Tab-separated table of C-alpha atoms in Angstrom:
chain	number	residue	atom	x	y	z
A	1	ASP	CA	65.728	206.925	-205.654
A	2	THR	CA	65.133	203.162	-206.350
A	3	GLY	CA	63.494	202.059	-203.262
A	4	VAL	CA	59.947	200.973	-202.874
A	5	SER	CA	57.368	203.792	-203.429
A	6	GLN	CA	53.600	204.097	-202.572
A	7	ASP	CA	51.185	206.280	-203.799
A	8	PRO	CA	49.188	207.970	-202.303
A	9	ARG	CA	51.013	208.779	-199.223
A	10	HIS	CA	47.642	210.117	-197.400
A	11	LYS	CA	43.949	209.236	-198.321
A	12	ILE	CA	41.015	210.618	-196.483
A	13	THR	CA	37.688	209.190	-197.823
A	14	LYS	CA	34.136	208.885	-196.593
A	15	ARG	CA	32.746	205.578	-195.442
A	16	GLY	CA	31.194	203.660	-198.280
A	17	GLN	CA	33.625	204.921	-200.911
A	18	ASN	CA	36.326	202.765	-202.786
A	19	VAL	CA	39.934	203.565	-202.685
A	20	THR	CA	42.787	202.156	-204.462
A	21	PHE	CA	46.533	202.308	-203.588
A	22	ARG	CA	49.580	201.585	-205.672
A	23	CYS	CA	52.887	199.886	-204.795
A	24	ASP	CA	56.028	200.215	-207.049
A	25	PRO	CA	58.630	197.735	-205.686
A	26	ILE	CA	62.349	197.513	-206.208
A	27	SER	CA	62.680	196.751	-209.921
A	28	GLU	CA	64.094	193.256	-209.794
A	29	HIS	CA	62.266	192.091	-206.835
A	30	ASN	CA	59.962	189.139	-207.492
A	31	ARG	CA	58.022	189.167	-204.025
A	32	LEU	CA	55.602	191.772	-203.146
A	33	TYR	CA	53.946	192.125	-199.762
A	34	TRP	CA	50.926	194.011	-198.681
A	35	TYR	CA	50.642	194.737	-194.554
A	36	ARG	CA	48.194	196.762	-192.524
A	37	GLN	CA	49.231	198.764	-189.355
A	38	THR	CA	46.887	200.279	-186.901
A	39	LEU	CA	47.966	202.845	-184.287
A	40	GLY	CA	50.106	201.300	-181.556
A	41	GLN	CA	50.267	197.841	-183.253
A	42	GLY	CA	52.699	196.090	-185.194
A	43	PRO	CA	52.035	195.459	-188.895
A	44	GLU	CA	49.568	192.652	-189.818
A	45	PHE	CA	50.150	190.500	-193.076
A	46	LEU	CA	47.464	190.982	-195.668
A	47	THR	CA	48.688	189.358	-198.852
A	48	TYR	CA	51.881	188.605	-201.095
A	49	PHE	CA	52.653	187.917	-204.578
A	50	GLN	CA	55.597	186.189	-206.239
A	51	ASN	CA	55.847	187.745	-209.591
A	52	GLU	CA	52.018	187.975	-210.720
A	53	ALA	CA	50.647	185.095	-208.800
A	54	GLN	CA	49.025	185.969	-205.520
A	55	LEU	CA	50.294	183.209	-203.368
A	56	GLU	CA	48.642	183.846	-200.042
A	57	LYS	CA	45.820	185.918	-198.558
A	58	SER	CA	45.203	186.594	-194.783
A	59	ARG	CA	41.855	185.649	-193.124
A	60	LEU	CA	41.903	189.483	-192.281
A	61	LEU	CA	41.293	190.200	-195.856
A	62	SER	CA	37.660	190.506	-196.244
A	63	ASP	CA	35.922	190.304	-199.823
A	64	ARG	CA	36.031	193.862	-199.735
A	65	PHE	CA	39.739	193.969	-200.365
A	66	SER	CA	41.453	192.945	-203.435
A	67	ALA	CA	44.910	193.105	-204.665
A	68	GLU	CA	46.524	192.682	-208.103
A	69	ARG	CA	49.812	192.579	-209.667
A	70	PRO	CA	49.134	192.153	-213.428
A	71	LYS	CA	52.521	192.252	-215.095
A	72	GLY	CA	54.721	191.310	-211.869
A	73	SER	CA	55.835	194.777	-211.372
A	74	PHE	CA	53.699	197.355	-209.474
A	75	SER	CA	50.770	196.243	-207.360
A	76	THR	CA	47.380	197.799	-206.366
A	77	LEU	CA	45.300	197.134	-203.226
A	78	GLU	CA	41.669	198.170	-203.677
A	79	ILE	CA	39.308	198.569	-200.788
A	80	GLN	CA	35.564	198.807	-201.595
A	81	ARG	CA	32.900	200.113	-199.429
A	82	THR	CA	35.246	201.627	-197.070
A	83	GLU	CA	34.479	201.236	-193.396
A	84	GLN	CA	35.880	203.314	-190.347
A	85	GLY	CA	37.734	200.212	-189.146
A	86	ASP	CA	39.761	199.977	-192.471
A	87	SER	CA	41.526	203.369	-191.143
A	88	ALA	CA	45.054	202.399	-191.086
A	89	MET	CA	48.636	202.605	-192.446
A	90	TYR	CA	49.015	200.377	-195.502
A	91	LEU	CA	52.486	199.097	-195.972
A	92	CYS	CA	54.017	197.609	-199.023
A	93	ALA	CA	57.363	195.657	-199.005
A	94	SER	CA	59.314	193.797	-201.575
A	95	SER	CA	62.086	191.341	-201.612
A	96	LEU	CA	64.233	189.314	-203.916
A	97	ALA	CA	63.431	185.529	-202.993
A	98	GLU	CA	66.092	183.091	-203.646
A	99	GLU	CA	64.916	179.593	-204.851
A	100	ARG	CA	64.819	177.458	-201.837
A	101	GLY	CA	66.569	180.020	-199.946
A	102	PRO	CA	65.818	180.702	-196.186
A	103	TYR	CA	66.401	184.532	-196.412
A	104	ASN	CA	63.792	187.213	-197.111
A	105	GLU	CA	65.016	190.772	-196.621
A	106	GLN	CA	62.078	192.901	-197.139
A	107	PHE	CA	62.323	196.616	-198.156
A	108	PHE	CA	59.419	198.716	-197.026
A	109	GLY	CA	57.696	201.579	-198.755
A	110	PRO	CA	56.636	204.770	-196.676
A	111	GLY	CA	52.987	203.508	-196.453
A	112	THR	CA	49.924	205.116	-197.209
A	113	ARG	CA	47.758	206.301	-194.410
A	114	LEU	CA	44.118	205.920	-195.033
A	115	THR	CA	41.549	207.844	-192.900
A	116	VAL	CA	37.827	206.710	-193.451
A	117	LEU	CA	35.430	209.364	-191.950
B	1	LYS	CA	49.119	184.356	-176.984
B	2	ASN	CA	50.859	186.289	-179.941
B	3	GLU	CA	53.519	184.397	-181.943
B	4	VAL	CA	56.061	187.319	-181.412
B	5	GLU	CA	56.378	188.987	-178.028
B	6	GLN	CA	58.303	191.932	-177.319
B	7	SER	CA	59.538	193.555	-174.031
B	8	PRO	CA	59.244	196.283	-172.882
B	9	GLN	CA	56.522	198.025	-174.563
B	10	ASN	CA	57.900	201.397	-173.712
B	11	LEU	CA	61.342	202.385	-172.685
B	12	THR	CA	62.756	205.771	-171.741
B	13	ALA	CA	66.495	206.109	-171.475
B	14	GLN	CA	69.087	208.801	-170.781
B	15	GLU	CA	71.527	209.716	-173.435
B	16	GLY	CA	74.389	207.492	-173.176
B	17	GLU	CA	72.619	204.513	-171.643
B	18	PHE	CA	72.909	200.840	-172.783
B	19	ILE	CA	69.528	199.680	-174.085
B	20	THR	CA	68.073	196.128	-174.428
B	21	ILE	CA	64.922	195.114	-176.124
B	22	ASN	CA	63.951	191.763	-175.869
B	23	CYS	CA	61.887	189.611	-178.419
B	24	SER	CA	60.428	186.012	-178.015
B	25	TYR	CA	58.673	183.784	-180.436
B	26	SER	CA	56.812	180.579	-180.488
B	27	VAL	CA	56.786	179.222	-184.079
B	28	GLY	CA	59.834	177.782	-185.911
B	29	ILE	CA	61.362	180.235	-188.176
B	30	SER	CA	64.104	180.740	-190.975
B	31	ALA	CA	65.181	184.275	-189.904
B	32	LEU	CA	64.367	186.952	-187.406
B	33	HIS	CA	64.311	190.745	-188.251
B	34	TRP	CA	64.643	193.808	-186.295
B	35	LEU	CA	63.066	196.779	-187.831
B	36	GLN	CA	63.083	200.495	-186.843
B	37	GLN	CA	60.110	202.845	-187.614
B	38	HIS	CA	60.249	206.665	-187.042
B	39	PRO	CA	57.078	208.607	-186.200
B	40	GLY	CA	54.886	209.033	-189.580
B	41	GLY	CA	57.867	207.079	-191.451
B	42	GLY	CA	58.293	204.021	-193.234
B	43	ILE	CA	59.973	200.833	-191.758
B	44	VAL	CA	63.728	200.335	-192.227
B	45	SER	CA	65.515	196.817	-191.937
B	46	LEU	CA	68.281	196.998	-189.265
B	47	PHE	CA	69.138	193.078	-188.938
B	48	MET	CA	68.109	189.951	-190.407
B	49	LEU	CA	69.731	187.104	-188.732
B	50	SER	CA	69.306	183.145	-188.176
B	51	SER	CA	72.153	182.484	-185.674
B	52	GLY	CA	74.628	184.163	-183.369
B	53	LYS	CA	75.228	187.749	-183.399
B	54	LYS	CA	75.259	190.745	-185.724
B	55	LYS	CA	76.714	194.207	-185.220
B	56	HIS	CA	76.323	197.429	-187.014
B	57	GLY	CA	77.669	200.667	-185.563
B	58	ARG	CA	76.251	200.979	-182.071
B	59	LEU	CA	73.676	198.303	-182.578
B	60	ILE	CA	73.824	194.727	-181.731
B	61	ALA	CA	71.507	191.914	-182.268
B	62	THR	CA	71.606	188.390	-180.956
B	63	ILE	CA	69.616	185.299	-181.206
B	64	ASN	CA	69.244	181.980	-179.359
B	65	ILE	CA	67.482	179.525	-181.444
B	66	GLN	CA	67.016	176.877	-178.945
B	67	GLU	CA	65.378	179.417	-176.529
B	68	LYS	CA	63.510	181.100	-179.331
B	69	HIS	CA	64.640	184.330	-177.984
B	70	SER	CA	66.445	187.475	-179.537
B	71	SER	CA	67.726	190.711	-178.331
B	72	LEU	CA	68.597	194.086	-179.775
B	73	HIS	CA	71.168	196.123	-177.784
B	74	ILE	CA	71.893	199.940	-178.445
B	75	THR	CA	75.304	201.092	-176.977
B	76	ALA	CA	75.904	204.795	-176.085
B	77	SER	CA	72.237	205.630	-176.850
B	78	HIS	CA	71.400	208.983	-178.544
B	79	PRO	CA	68.210	210.908	-178.902
B	80	ARG	CA	68.203	210.075	-182.712
B	81	ASP	CA	67.797	206.479	-181.764
B	82	SER	CA	64.172	207.513	-180.571
B	83	ALA	CA	61.936	205.385	-182.687
B	84	VAL	CA	59.715	202.387	-182.427
B	85	TYR	CA	61.833	198.924	-182.724
B	86	ILE	CA	60.042	195.988	-184.089
B	87	CYS	CA	60.859	192.343	-184.021
B	88	ALA	CA	59.576	190.148	-186.689
B	89	VAL	CA	60.018	186.376	-187.568
B	90	SER	CA	59.758	184.796	-191.242
B	91	LYS	CA	59.685	181.174	-192.404
B	92	TYR	CA	61.633	180.506	-195.651
B	93	GLY	CA	60.748	183.662	-197.514
B	94	ASN	CA	57.078	184.094	-196.785
B	95	LYS	CA	55.283	186.802	-194.634
B	96	LEU	CA	56.603	188.357	-191.808
B	97	VAL	CA	55.151	187.952	-188.275
B	98	PHE	CA	55.617	190.982	-186.282
B	99	GLY	CA	55.691	191.873	-182.631
B	100	ALA	CA	53.682	194.978	-181.269
B	101	GLY	CA	56.768	196.984	-180.940
B	102	THR	CA	58.896	198.901	-178.556
B	103	ILE	CA	58.607	202.658	-178.347
B	104	LEU	CA	62.082	204.104	-177.399
B	105	ARG	CA	62.533	207.693	-176.259
B	106	VAL	CA	66.185	208.674	-175.416
B	107	LYS	CA	66.361	211.976	-173.664
B	108	SER	CA	69.334	214.352	-173.880
């Protein structure tokens, strides 16, 4: 399967612990996005990368959140000192962004469901 | 007010019915996306459109750029169409801004 993959699929942690999620995009895709979805809501943008450069971060992303895409391939999202409010589905998506093109079909991974106790 | 509004929030239909889900947006966009999400599952892109109309099987998506409105239609609905349908907009390849989703249940 050459789609977007995420690991782990589920994570249960205690408040105050650090967690790290991984996303492997479709191999030729240059853009990688992280979104967060809480129950009953649509996803919200967190951050995105073009190759290894982090181009935008949401104001939702507190200092406890950090994301990297060190070689322009896979990405990690780390949450430090987790809080119960961090419980959500964390979605990764990738796309092939054309130079000056308007279109950006994004392909989503299955998500990582985080539960903070 | 959210930048992307969907209606209805919940929709229950009988198998075979024609279904319409609406989406309105308040920002300038380059494309509008219709996405499908099954319970516990990931998100699948159904359509990406910037003008006119697209059709795929029993699904039809339309967009009116002047009115900033889009509709997703499902003809001859089936229980397997039960899912959350999400409208999202993007501007020139950047982040998606999502609506809250419409929960569709099709009963047999």
